[in-house]
Each structure stands twice: as C-alpha cells, then as structure tokens.
mmCIF file of C-alpha atoms and ligand atoms in Angstrom:
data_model
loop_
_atom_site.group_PDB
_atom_site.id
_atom_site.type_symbol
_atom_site.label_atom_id
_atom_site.label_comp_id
_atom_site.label_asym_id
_atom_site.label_seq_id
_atom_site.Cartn_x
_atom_site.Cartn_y
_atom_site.Cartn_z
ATOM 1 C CA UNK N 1 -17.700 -0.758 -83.083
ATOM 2 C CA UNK N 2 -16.718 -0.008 -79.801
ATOM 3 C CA UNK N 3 -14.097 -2.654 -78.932
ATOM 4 C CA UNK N 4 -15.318 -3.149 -75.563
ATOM 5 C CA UNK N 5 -14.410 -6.652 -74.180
ATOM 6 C CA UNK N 6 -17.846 -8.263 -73.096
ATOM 7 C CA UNK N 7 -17.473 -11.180 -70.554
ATOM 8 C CA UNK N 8 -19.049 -14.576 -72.656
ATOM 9 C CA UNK N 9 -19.040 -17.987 -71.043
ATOM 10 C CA UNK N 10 -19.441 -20.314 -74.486
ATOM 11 C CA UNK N 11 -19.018 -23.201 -72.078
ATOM 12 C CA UNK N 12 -22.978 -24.272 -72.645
ATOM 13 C CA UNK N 13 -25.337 -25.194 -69.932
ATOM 14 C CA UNK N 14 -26.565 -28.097 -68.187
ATOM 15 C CA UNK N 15 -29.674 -28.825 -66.946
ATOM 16 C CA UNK N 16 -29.823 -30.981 -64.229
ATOM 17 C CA UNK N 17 -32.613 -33.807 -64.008
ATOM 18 C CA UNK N 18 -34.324 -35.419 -60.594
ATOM 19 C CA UNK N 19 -36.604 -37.262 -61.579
ATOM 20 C CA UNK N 20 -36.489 -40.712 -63.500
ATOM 21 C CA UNK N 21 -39.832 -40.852 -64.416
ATOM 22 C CA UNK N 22 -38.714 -37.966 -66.683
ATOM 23 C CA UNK N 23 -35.971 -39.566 -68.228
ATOM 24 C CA UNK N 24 -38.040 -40.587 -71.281
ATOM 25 C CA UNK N 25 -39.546 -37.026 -71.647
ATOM 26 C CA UNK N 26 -35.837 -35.073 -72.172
ATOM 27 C CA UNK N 27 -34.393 -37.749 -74.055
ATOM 28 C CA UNK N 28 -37.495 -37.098 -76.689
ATOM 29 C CA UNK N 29 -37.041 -33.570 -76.113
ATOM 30 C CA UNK N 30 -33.227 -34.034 -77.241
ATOM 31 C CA UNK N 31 -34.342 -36.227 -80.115
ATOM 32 C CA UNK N 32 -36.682 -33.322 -81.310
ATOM 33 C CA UNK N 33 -33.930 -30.609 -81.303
ATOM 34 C CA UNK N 34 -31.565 -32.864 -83.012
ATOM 35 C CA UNK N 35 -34.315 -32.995 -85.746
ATOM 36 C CA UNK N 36 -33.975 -28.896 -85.197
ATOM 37 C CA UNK N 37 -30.554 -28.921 -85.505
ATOM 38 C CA UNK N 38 -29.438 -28.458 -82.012
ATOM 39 C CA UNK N 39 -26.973 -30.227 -80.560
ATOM 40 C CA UNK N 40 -28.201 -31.700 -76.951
ATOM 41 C CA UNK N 41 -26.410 -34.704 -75.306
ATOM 42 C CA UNK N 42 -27.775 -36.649 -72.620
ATOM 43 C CA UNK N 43 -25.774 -37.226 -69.958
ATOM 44 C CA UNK N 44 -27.275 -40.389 -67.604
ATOM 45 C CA UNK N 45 -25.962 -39.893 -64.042
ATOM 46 C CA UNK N 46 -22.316 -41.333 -64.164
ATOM 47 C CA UNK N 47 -21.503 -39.547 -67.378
ATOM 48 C CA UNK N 48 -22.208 -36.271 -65.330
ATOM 49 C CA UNK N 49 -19.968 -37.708 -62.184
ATOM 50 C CA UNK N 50 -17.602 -38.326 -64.535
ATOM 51 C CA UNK N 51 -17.405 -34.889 -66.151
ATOM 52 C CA UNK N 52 -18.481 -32.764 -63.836
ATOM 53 C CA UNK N 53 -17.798 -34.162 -60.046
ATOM 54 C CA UNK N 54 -18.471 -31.102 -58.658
ATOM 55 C CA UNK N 55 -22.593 -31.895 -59.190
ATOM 56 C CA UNK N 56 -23.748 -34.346 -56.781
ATOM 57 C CA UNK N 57 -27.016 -34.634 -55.138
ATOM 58 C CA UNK N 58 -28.526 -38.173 -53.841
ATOM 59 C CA UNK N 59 -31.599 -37.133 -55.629
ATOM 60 C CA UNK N 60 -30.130 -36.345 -59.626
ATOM 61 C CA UNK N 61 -30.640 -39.085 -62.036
ATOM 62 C CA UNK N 62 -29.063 -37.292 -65.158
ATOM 63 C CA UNK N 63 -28.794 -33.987 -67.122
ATOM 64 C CA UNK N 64 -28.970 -32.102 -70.680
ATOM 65 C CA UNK N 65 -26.039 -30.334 -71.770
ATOM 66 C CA UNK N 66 -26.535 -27.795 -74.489
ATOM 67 C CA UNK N 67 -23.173 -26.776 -75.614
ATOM 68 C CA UNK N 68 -24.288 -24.232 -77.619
ATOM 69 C CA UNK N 69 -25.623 -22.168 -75.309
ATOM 70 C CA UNK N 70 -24.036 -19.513 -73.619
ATOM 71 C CA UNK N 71 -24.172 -16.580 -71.069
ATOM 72 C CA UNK N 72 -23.021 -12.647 -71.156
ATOM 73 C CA UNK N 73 -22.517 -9.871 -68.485
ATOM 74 C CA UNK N 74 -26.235 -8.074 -69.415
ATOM 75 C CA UNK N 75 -24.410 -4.579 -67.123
ATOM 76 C CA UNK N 76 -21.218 -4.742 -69.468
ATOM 77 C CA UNK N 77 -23.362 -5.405 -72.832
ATOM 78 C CA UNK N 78 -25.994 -2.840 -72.178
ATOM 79 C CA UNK N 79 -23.056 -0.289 -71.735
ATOM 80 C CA UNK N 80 -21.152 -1.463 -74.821
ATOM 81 C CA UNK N 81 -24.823 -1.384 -76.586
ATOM 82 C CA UNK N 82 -25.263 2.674 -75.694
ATOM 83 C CA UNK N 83 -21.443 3.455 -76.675
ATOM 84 C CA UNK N 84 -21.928 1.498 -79.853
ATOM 85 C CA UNK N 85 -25.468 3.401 -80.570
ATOM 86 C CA UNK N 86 -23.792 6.902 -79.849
ATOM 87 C CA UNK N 87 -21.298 5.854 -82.085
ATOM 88 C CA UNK N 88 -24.001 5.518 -84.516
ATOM 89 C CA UNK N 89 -25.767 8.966 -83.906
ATOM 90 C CA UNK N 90 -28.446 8.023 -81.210
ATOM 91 C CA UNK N 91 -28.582 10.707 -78.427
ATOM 92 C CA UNK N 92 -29.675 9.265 -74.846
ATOM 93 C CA UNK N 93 -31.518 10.957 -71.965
ATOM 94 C CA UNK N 94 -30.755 9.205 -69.210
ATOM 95 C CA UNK N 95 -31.636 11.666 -66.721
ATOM 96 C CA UNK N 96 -35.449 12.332 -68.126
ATOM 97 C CA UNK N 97 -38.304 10.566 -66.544
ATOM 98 C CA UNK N 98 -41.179 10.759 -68.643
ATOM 99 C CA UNK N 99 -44.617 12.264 -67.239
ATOM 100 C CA UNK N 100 -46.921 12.191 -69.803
ATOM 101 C CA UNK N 101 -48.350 12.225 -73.118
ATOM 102 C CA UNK N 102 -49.677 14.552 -75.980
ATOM 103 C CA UNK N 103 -52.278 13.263 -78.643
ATOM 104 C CA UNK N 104 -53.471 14.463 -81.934
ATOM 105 C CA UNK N 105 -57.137 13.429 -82.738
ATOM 106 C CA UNK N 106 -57.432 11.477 -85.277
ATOM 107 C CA UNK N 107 -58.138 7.652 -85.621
ATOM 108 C CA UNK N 108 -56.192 5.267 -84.720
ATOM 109 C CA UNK N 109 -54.755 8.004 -82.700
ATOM 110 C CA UNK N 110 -51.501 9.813 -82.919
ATOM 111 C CA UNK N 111 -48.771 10.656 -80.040
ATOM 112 C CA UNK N 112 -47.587 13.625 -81.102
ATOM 113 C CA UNK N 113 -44.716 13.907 -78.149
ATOM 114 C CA UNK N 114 -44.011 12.974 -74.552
ATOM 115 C CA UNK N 115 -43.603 15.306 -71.514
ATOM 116 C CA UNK N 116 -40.848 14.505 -69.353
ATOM 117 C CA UNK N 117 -38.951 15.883 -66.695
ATOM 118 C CA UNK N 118 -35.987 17.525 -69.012
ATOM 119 C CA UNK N 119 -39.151 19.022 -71.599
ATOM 120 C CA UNK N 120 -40.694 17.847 -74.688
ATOM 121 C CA UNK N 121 -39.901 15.632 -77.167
ATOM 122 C CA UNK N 122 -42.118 15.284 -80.564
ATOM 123 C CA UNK N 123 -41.561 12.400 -82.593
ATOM 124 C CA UNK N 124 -42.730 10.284 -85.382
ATOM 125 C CA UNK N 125 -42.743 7.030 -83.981
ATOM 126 C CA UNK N 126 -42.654 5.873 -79.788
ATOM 127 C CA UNK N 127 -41.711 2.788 -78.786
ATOM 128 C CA UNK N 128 -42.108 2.214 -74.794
ATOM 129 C CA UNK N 129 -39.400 -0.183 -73.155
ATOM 130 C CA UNK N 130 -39.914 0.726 -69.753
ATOM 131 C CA UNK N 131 -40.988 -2.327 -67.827
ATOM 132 C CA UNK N 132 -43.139 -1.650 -64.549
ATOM 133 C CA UNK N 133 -43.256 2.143 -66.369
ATOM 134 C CA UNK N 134 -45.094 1.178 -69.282
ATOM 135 C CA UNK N 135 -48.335 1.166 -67.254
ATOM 136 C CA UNK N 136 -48.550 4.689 -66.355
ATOM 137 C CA UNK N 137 -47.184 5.805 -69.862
ATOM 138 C CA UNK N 138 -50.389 3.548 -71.530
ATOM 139 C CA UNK N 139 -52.465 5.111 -68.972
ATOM 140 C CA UNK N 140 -51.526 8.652 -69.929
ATOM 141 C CA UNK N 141 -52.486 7.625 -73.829
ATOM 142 C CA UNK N 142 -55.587 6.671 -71.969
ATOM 143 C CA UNK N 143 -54.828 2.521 -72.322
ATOM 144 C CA UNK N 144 -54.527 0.154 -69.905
ATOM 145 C CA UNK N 145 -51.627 -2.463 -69.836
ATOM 146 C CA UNK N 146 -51.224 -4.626 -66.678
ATOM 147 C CA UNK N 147 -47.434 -5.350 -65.597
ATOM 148 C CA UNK N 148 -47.307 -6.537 -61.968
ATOM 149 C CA UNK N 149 -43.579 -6.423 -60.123
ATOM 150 C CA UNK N 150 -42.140 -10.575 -59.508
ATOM 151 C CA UNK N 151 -39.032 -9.447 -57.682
ATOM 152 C CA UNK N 152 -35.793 -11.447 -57.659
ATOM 153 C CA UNK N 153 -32.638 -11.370 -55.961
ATOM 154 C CA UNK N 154 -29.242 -12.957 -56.352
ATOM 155 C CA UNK N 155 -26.362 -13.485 -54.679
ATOM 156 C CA UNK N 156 -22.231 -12.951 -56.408
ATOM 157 C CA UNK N 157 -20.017 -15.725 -54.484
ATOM 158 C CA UNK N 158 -16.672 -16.158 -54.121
ATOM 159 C CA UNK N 159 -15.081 -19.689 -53.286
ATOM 160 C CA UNK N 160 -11.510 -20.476 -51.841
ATOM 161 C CA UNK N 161 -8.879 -20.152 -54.048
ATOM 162 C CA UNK N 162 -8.461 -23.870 -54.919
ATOM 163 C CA UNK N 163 -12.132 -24.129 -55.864
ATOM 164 C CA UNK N 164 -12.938 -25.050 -59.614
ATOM 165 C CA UNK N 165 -17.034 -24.333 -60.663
ATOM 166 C CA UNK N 166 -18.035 -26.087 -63.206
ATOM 167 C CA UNK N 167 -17.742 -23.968 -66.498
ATOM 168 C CA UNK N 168 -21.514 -24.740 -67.700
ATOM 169 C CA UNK N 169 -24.144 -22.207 -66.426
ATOM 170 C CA UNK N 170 -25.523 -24.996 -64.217
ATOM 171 C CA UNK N 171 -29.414 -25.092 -63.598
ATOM 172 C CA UNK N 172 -31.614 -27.095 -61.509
ATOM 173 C CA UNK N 173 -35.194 -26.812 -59.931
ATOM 174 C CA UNK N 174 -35.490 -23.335 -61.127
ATOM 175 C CA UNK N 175 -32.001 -22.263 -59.067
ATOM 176 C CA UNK N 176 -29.190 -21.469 -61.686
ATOM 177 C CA UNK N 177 -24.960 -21.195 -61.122
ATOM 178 C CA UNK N 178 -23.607 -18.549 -63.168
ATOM 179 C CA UNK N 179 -19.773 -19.435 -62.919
ATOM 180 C CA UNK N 180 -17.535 -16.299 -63.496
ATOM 181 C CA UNK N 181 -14.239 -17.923 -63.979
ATOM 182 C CA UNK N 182 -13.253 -20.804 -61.231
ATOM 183 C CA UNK N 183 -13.996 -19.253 -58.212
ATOM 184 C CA UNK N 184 -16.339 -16.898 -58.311
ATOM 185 C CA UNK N 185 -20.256 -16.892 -59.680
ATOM 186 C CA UNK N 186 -23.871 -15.780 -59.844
ATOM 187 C CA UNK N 187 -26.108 -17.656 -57.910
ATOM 188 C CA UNK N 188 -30.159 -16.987 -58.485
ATOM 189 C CA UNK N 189 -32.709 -15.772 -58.672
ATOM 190 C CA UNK N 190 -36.123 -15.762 -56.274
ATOM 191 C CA UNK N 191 -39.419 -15.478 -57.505
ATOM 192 C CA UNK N 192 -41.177 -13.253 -55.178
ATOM 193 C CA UNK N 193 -45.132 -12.278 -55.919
ATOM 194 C CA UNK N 194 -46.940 -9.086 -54.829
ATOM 195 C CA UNK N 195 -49.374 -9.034 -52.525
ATOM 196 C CA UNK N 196 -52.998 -8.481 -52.552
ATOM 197 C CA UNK N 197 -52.032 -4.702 -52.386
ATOM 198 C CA UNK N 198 -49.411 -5.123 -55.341
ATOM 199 C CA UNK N 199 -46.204 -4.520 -53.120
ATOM 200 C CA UNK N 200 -43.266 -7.044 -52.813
ATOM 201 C CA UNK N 201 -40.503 -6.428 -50.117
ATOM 202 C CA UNK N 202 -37.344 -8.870 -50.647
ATOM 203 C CA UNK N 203 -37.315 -11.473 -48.464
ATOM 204 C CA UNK N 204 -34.131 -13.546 -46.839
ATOM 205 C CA UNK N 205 -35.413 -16.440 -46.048
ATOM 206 C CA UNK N 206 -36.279 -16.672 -50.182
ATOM 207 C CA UNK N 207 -32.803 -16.234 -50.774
ATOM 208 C CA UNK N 208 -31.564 -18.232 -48.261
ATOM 209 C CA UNK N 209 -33.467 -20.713 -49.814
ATOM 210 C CA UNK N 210 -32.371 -20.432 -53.019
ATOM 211 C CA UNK N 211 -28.511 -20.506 -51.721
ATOM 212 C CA UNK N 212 -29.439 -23.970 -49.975
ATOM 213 C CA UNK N 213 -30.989 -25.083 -53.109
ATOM 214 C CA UNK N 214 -27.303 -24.677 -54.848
ATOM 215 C CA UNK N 215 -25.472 -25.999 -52.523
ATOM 216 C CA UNK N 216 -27.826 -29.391 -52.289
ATOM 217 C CA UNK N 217 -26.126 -30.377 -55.720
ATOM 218 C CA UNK N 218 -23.086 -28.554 -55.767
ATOM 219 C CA UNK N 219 -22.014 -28.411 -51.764
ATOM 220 C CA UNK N 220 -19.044 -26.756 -52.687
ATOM 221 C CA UNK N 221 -20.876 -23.464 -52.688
ATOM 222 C CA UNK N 222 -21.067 -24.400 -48.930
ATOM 223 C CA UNK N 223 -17.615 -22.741 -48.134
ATOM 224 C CA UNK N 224 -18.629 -19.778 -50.487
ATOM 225 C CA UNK N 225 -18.534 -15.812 -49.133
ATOM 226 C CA UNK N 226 -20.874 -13.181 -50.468
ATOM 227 C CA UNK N 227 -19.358 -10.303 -52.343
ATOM 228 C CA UNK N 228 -22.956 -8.743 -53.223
ATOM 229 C CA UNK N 229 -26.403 -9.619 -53.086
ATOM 230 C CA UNK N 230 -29.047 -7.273 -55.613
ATOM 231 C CA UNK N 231 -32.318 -7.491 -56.527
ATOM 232 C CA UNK N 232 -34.677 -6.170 -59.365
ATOM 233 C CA UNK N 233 -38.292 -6.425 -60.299
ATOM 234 C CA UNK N 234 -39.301 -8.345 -63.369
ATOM 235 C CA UNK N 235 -42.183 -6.928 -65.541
ATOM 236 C CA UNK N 236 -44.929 -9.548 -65.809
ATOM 237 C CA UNK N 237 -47.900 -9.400 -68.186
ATOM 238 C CA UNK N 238 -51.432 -9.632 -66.497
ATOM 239 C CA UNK N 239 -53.801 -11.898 -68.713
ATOM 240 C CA UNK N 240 -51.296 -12.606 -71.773
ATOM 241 C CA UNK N 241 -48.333 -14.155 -72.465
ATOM 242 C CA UNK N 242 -44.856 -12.331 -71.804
ATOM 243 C CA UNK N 243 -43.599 -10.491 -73.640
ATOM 244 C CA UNK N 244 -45.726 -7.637 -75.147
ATOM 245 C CA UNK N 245 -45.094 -6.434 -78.099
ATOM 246 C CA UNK N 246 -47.039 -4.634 -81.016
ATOM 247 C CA UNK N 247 -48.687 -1.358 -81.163
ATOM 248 C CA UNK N 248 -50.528 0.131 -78.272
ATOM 249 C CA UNK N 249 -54.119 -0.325 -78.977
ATOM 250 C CA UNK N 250 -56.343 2.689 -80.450
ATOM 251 C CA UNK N 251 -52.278 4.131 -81.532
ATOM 252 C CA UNK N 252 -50.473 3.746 -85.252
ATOM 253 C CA UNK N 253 -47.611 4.933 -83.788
ATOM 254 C CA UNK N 254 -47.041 3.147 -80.336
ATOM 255 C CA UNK N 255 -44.773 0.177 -80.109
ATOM 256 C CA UNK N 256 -44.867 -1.605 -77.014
ATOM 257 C CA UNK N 257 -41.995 -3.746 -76.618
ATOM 258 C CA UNK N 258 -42.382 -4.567 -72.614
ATOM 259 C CA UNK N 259 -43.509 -6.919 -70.095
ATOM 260 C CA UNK N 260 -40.653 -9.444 -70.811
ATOM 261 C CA UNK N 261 -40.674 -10.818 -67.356
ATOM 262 C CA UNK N 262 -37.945 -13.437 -66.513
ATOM 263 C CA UNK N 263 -36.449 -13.540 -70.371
ATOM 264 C CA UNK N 264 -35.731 -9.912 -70.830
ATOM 265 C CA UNK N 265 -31.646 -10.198 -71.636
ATOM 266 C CA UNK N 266 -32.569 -13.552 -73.539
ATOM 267 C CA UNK N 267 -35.255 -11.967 -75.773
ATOM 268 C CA UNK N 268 -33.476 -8.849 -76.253
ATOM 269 C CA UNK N 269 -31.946 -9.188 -79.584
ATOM 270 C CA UNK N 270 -35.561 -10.841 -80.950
ATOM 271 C CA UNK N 271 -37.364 -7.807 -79.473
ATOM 272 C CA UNK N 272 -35.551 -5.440 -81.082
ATOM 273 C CA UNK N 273 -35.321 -7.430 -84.699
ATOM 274 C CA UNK N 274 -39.264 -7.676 -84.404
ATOM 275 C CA UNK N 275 -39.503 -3.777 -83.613
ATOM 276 C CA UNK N 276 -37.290 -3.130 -86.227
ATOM 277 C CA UNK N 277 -39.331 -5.402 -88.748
ATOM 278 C CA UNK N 278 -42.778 -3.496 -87.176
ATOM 279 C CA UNK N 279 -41.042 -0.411 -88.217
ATOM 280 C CA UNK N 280 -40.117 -1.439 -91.429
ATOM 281 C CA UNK N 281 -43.171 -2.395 -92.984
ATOM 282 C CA UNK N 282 -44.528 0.790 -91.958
HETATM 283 C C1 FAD I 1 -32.350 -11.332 -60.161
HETATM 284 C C2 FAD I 1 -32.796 -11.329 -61.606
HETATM 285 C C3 FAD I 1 -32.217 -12.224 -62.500
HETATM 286 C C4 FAD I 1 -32.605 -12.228 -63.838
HETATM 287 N N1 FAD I 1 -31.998 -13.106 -64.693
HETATM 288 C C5 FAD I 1 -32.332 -13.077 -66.001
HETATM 289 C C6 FAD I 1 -31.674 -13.945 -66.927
HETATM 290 O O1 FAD I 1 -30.806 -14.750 -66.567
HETATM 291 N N2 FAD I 1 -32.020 -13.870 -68.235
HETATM 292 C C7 FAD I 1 -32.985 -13.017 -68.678
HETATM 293 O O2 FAD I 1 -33.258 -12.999 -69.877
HETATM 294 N N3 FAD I 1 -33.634 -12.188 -67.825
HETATM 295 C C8 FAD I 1 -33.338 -12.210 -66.504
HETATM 296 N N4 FAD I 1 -34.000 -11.389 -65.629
HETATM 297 C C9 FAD I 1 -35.157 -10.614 -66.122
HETATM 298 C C10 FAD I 1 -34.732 -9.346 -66.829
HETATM 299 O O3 FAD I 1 -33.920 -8.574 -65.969
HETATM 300 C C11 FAD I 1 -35.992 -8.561 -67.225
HETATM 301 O O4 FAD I 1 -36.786 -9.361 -68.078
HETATM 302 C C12 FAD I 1 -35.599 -7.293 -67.948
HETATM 303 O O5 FAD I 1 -34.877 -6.442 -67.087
HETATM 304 C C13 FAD I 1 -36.807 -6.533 -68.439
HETATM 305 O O6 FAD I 1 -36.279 -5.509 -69.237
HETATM 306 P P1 FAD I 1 -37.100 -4.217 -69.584
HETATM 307 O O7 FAD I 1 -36.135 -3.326 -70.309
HETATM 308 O O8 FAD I 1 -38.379 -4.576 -70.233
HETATM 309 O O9 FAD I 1 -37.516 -3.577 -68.168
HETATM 310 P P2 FAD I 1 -36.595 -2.980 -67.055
HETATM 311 O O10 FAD I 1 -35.320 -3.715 -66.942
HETATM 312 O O11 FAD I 1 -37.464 -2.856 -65.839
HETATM 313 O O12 FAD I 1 -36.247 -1.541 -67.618
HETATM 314 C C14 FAD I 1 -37.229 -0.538 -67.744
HETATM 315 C C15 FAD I 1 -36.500 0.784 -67.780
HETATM 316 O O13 FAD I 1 -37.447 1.816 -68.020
HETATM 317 C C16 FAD I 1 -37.163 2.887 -67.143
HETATM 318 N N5 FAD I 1 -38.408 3.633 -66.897
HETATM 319 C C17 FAD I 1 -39.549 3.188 -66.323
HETATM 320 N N6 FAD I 1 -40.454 4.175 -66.267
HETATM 321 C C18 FAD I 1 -39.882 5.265 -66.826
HETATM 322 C C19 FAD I 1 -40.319 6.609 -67.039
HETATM 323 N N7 FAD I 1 -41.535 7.031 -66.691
HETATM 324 N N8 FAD I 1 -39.460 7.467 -67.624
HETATM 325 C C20 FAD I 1 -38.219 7.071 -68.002
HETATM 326 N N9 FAD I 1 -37.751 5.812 -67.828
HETATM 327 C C21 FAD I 1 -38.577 4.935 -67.236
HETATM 328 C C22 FAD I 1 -36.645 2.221 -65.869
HETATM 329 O O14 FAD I 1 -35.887 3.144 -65.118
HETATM 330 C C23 FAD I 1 -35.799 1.109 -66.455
HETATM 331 O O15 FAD I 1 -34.499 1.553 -66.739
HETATM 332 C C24 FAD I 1 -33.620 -11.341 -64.291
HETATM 333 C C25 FAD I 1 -34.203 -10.440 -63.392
HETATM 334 C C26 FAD I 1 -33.796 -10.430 -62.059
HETATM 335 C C27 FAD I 1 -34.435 -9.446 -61.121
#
C-alpha cells in the first residue's frame, strides 16, 4: 500500500437526454438494470431543474443518473499503481523503447526476448500494452494487428470563484463535464479520424466545438478560463471490436492486451483480471 491520496468523485453521473422520442427507450433501459441490480433513476426534465439548475438547454427533455458511478484522476492512479507495484517487487523501464523481437522455432512459436533500446530482456511470458506500438511489435513477431490513431483533446477550466459545477460527471451528445471540485473541471474529448494517409493533426475548431457543445446545456462554462488544453491518441482496432486481448496469433506466449480505444482507464482493472486469469490457466 502506498497511501497515496487518489482524487475520486463518487458523486455518479448523469446522462443527459434530447430527445423525447427516446424517453421510452432509457426508461426500459433503467428498468433492465434495476433487474441487474443497478440503481438508475430517471429524472424527467423538472426533476433535473430542480436538482441540478445549472443544466439547462431548450432542447433536454430529461436525464439518467447513475449514482453509482464514479470518476478518478487516471495521471494520479497510474502513479500510485507503479509505486504500489515496486512496492511489490516489479522493476520498471521507463526509459527503454522496444525495437524488436527474438523467436525460437517451434510451433505455436516462442518469443524468447525483446530488443530494446537499454538491451535485452528474455522472458517467459510477454504481454504487449503499448497502444499505437503494438503494431510494429506484432510486426516484428511477423503478425499483423491494425490500430489506427482517433486523437482527442480536452480542455481543464476554471470558473469564477462563486461558480458551483454540478458534482455528477455530466454527459451529453458525446461531450462530457468532469467537475474537479466547484470551480474547476475537465471538459472533452474530440474524436478526430486519420486521414487517407493515416495522420491526424489536432484541430481547434473540433475543440472549439466541443467547448460550445458544453456550454449549450450548462452556459455557465461560458465565463470559464483555460488552465490547459492536451491531447492524446486513442488506439482503435481495425476490423474487430475494441479491445484486443488474447494471445498473438501463431505465439503461446504473447498476450495482447491493446487496442482499447476510448475505454482504456474504464477497462483497465477488467484487462488486467482477464490477463491475469489467461496467465493462470496456463
Ligand atoms: C482526451 C482523451 C480523453 C479520454 N478519456 C477517457 C475516459 O474518460 N475514459 C477512458 O476509459 N478512456 C479515455 N480515453 C482513452 C484512453 O486514454 C485510452 O483508451 C488508453 O490510453 C489506452 O491505453 P493503452 O495503455 O492501451 O495505450 P496508451 O495509453 O497509448 O499507452 C501505450 C504505451 O505504450 C508505450 N509504447 C508504445 N510503443 C512502445 C515501444 N516500442 N516501446 C516501449 N513503449 C512503447 C507508449 O509510450 C505508451 O506509454 C481518453 C483518451 C483521450 C485522448
């Protein structure tokens, strides 16, 4: 244990809804993960006034709230994550880029070690995490996995010192409010596609869009400054599902736990239990 504080909003999220000929859909949707055991509440439109003023849009006609659902800082988890594995005896490389591959012959085939920029490393069993990297590491075990680059940006805003977000992650048409205490919060993320030549340059106006999207239901964002703006480039599958995960084909020693695309802090923990469990049965 490494008795790191790690930032957790338990405050749920809300889903905001716009149209009413979808009303009937979520409240089935609701009914099915009550039967689940999930506890969603329909909120029609002057319930969500009501609770959470700040929300208003012309266009909303309701909204789910899931109180059980939460968000973390992925930055300060990650770090607590390595601190907690050191603790337990793992040694990290952070500083190694890995070039390439060596394989024993043998069927299914074998990689006996990697090459990377710090030297060598034999082991018994690989498992490749590296997102956009995973396609030249399959490559040098002569396999081809597609991952193409969606790149995203988001903005950190800070509101006047009277202002009070909502506490819900708030999410509507595919824009999302990440409140970080009252004033301040994550607003994102674009969805930008490579081109025919498989780059993608960040582009303002797609952010600036995305801003305007937030502040059409929750205008106080309006009178918001920007502390930071980032981006990053999600790993997406070509011609399967995301994520990927299972041995590297033609290997009995290759896990591929990748290509997790928009859902890689949610799916995290159910990655790495479903790695383990690969392992295990080994
Ligand atoms: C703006 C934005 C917002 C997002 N919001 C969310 C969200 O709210 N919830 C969510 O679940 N997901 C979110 N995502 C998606 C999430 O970030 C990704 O799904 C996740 O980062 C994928 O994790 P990964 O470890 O597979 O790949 P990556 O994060 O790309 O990590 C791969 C790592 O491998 C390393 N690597 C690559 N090649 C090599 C090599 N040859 N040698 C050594 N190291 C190598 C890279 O340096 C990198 O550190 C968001 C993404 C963006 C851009």
């Amino acid at each position: 244990r490494t008795g790191r504080q790690i930032p957790y909003n338990h405050h749920g999220i809300l889903k905001l809804c716009f149209e009413a000929d979808e009303i009937a859909k979520w409240k089935k949707w609701i009914e099915l993960r009550h039967s689940q055991g999930l506890k969603l509440e329909w909120l029609a439109i002057e319930a969500l006034k009501k609770r959470y003023p700040q929300i208003e849009s012309t266009q909303l006609v309701g909204a789910v709230y899931s109180p059980d659902d939460g968000q973390v800082d992925p930055v300060l988890l990650t770090q607590a994550l390595v601190e907690a594995a050191t603790l337990a005896g793992v040694t990290f490389h952070f500083d190694a880029t890995v070039t390439g591959a060596k394989i024993a012959a043998s069927s299914p085939q074998v990689c006996q070690s990697i090459e990377t920029t710090r030297g060598e490393f034999p082991a018994d069993e690989f498992i490749v995490a590296a997102g956009l990297g995973s396609m030249p590491f399959a490559s040098a075990l002569n396999q081809t996995i597609t991952v193409n680059p969606v790149l995203g940006q988001a903005l950190h805003l800070r509101l006047p010192e009277t202002s009070r977000l909502p506490q819900p992650v708030v999410t509507g048409e595919d824009i999302h409010i990440v409140p970080l205490g009252e004033t301040e919060c994550w607003v994102g993320a674009t969805v930008e596609f490579p081109d025919a030549a498989g780059e993608v340059v960040a582009d303002e106006a797609q952010l600036q869009a995305v801003l305007d999207g937030a502040v059409a239901f929750c205008p106080m964002l309006s009178s918001a400054k920007i502390l930071r703006q980032w981006s990053g480039l999600r790993p997406r599958p070509q011609g399967q599902a995301a994520p990927i995960i299972g041995y590297l084909e033609g290997y009995r020693n290759v896990l591929l736990a990748t290509g997790h695309y928009r859902n890689g802090v949610l799916l995290a923990p159910a990655t790495a239990g479903e790695i383990c469990r690969m392992l295990g049965d080994r």
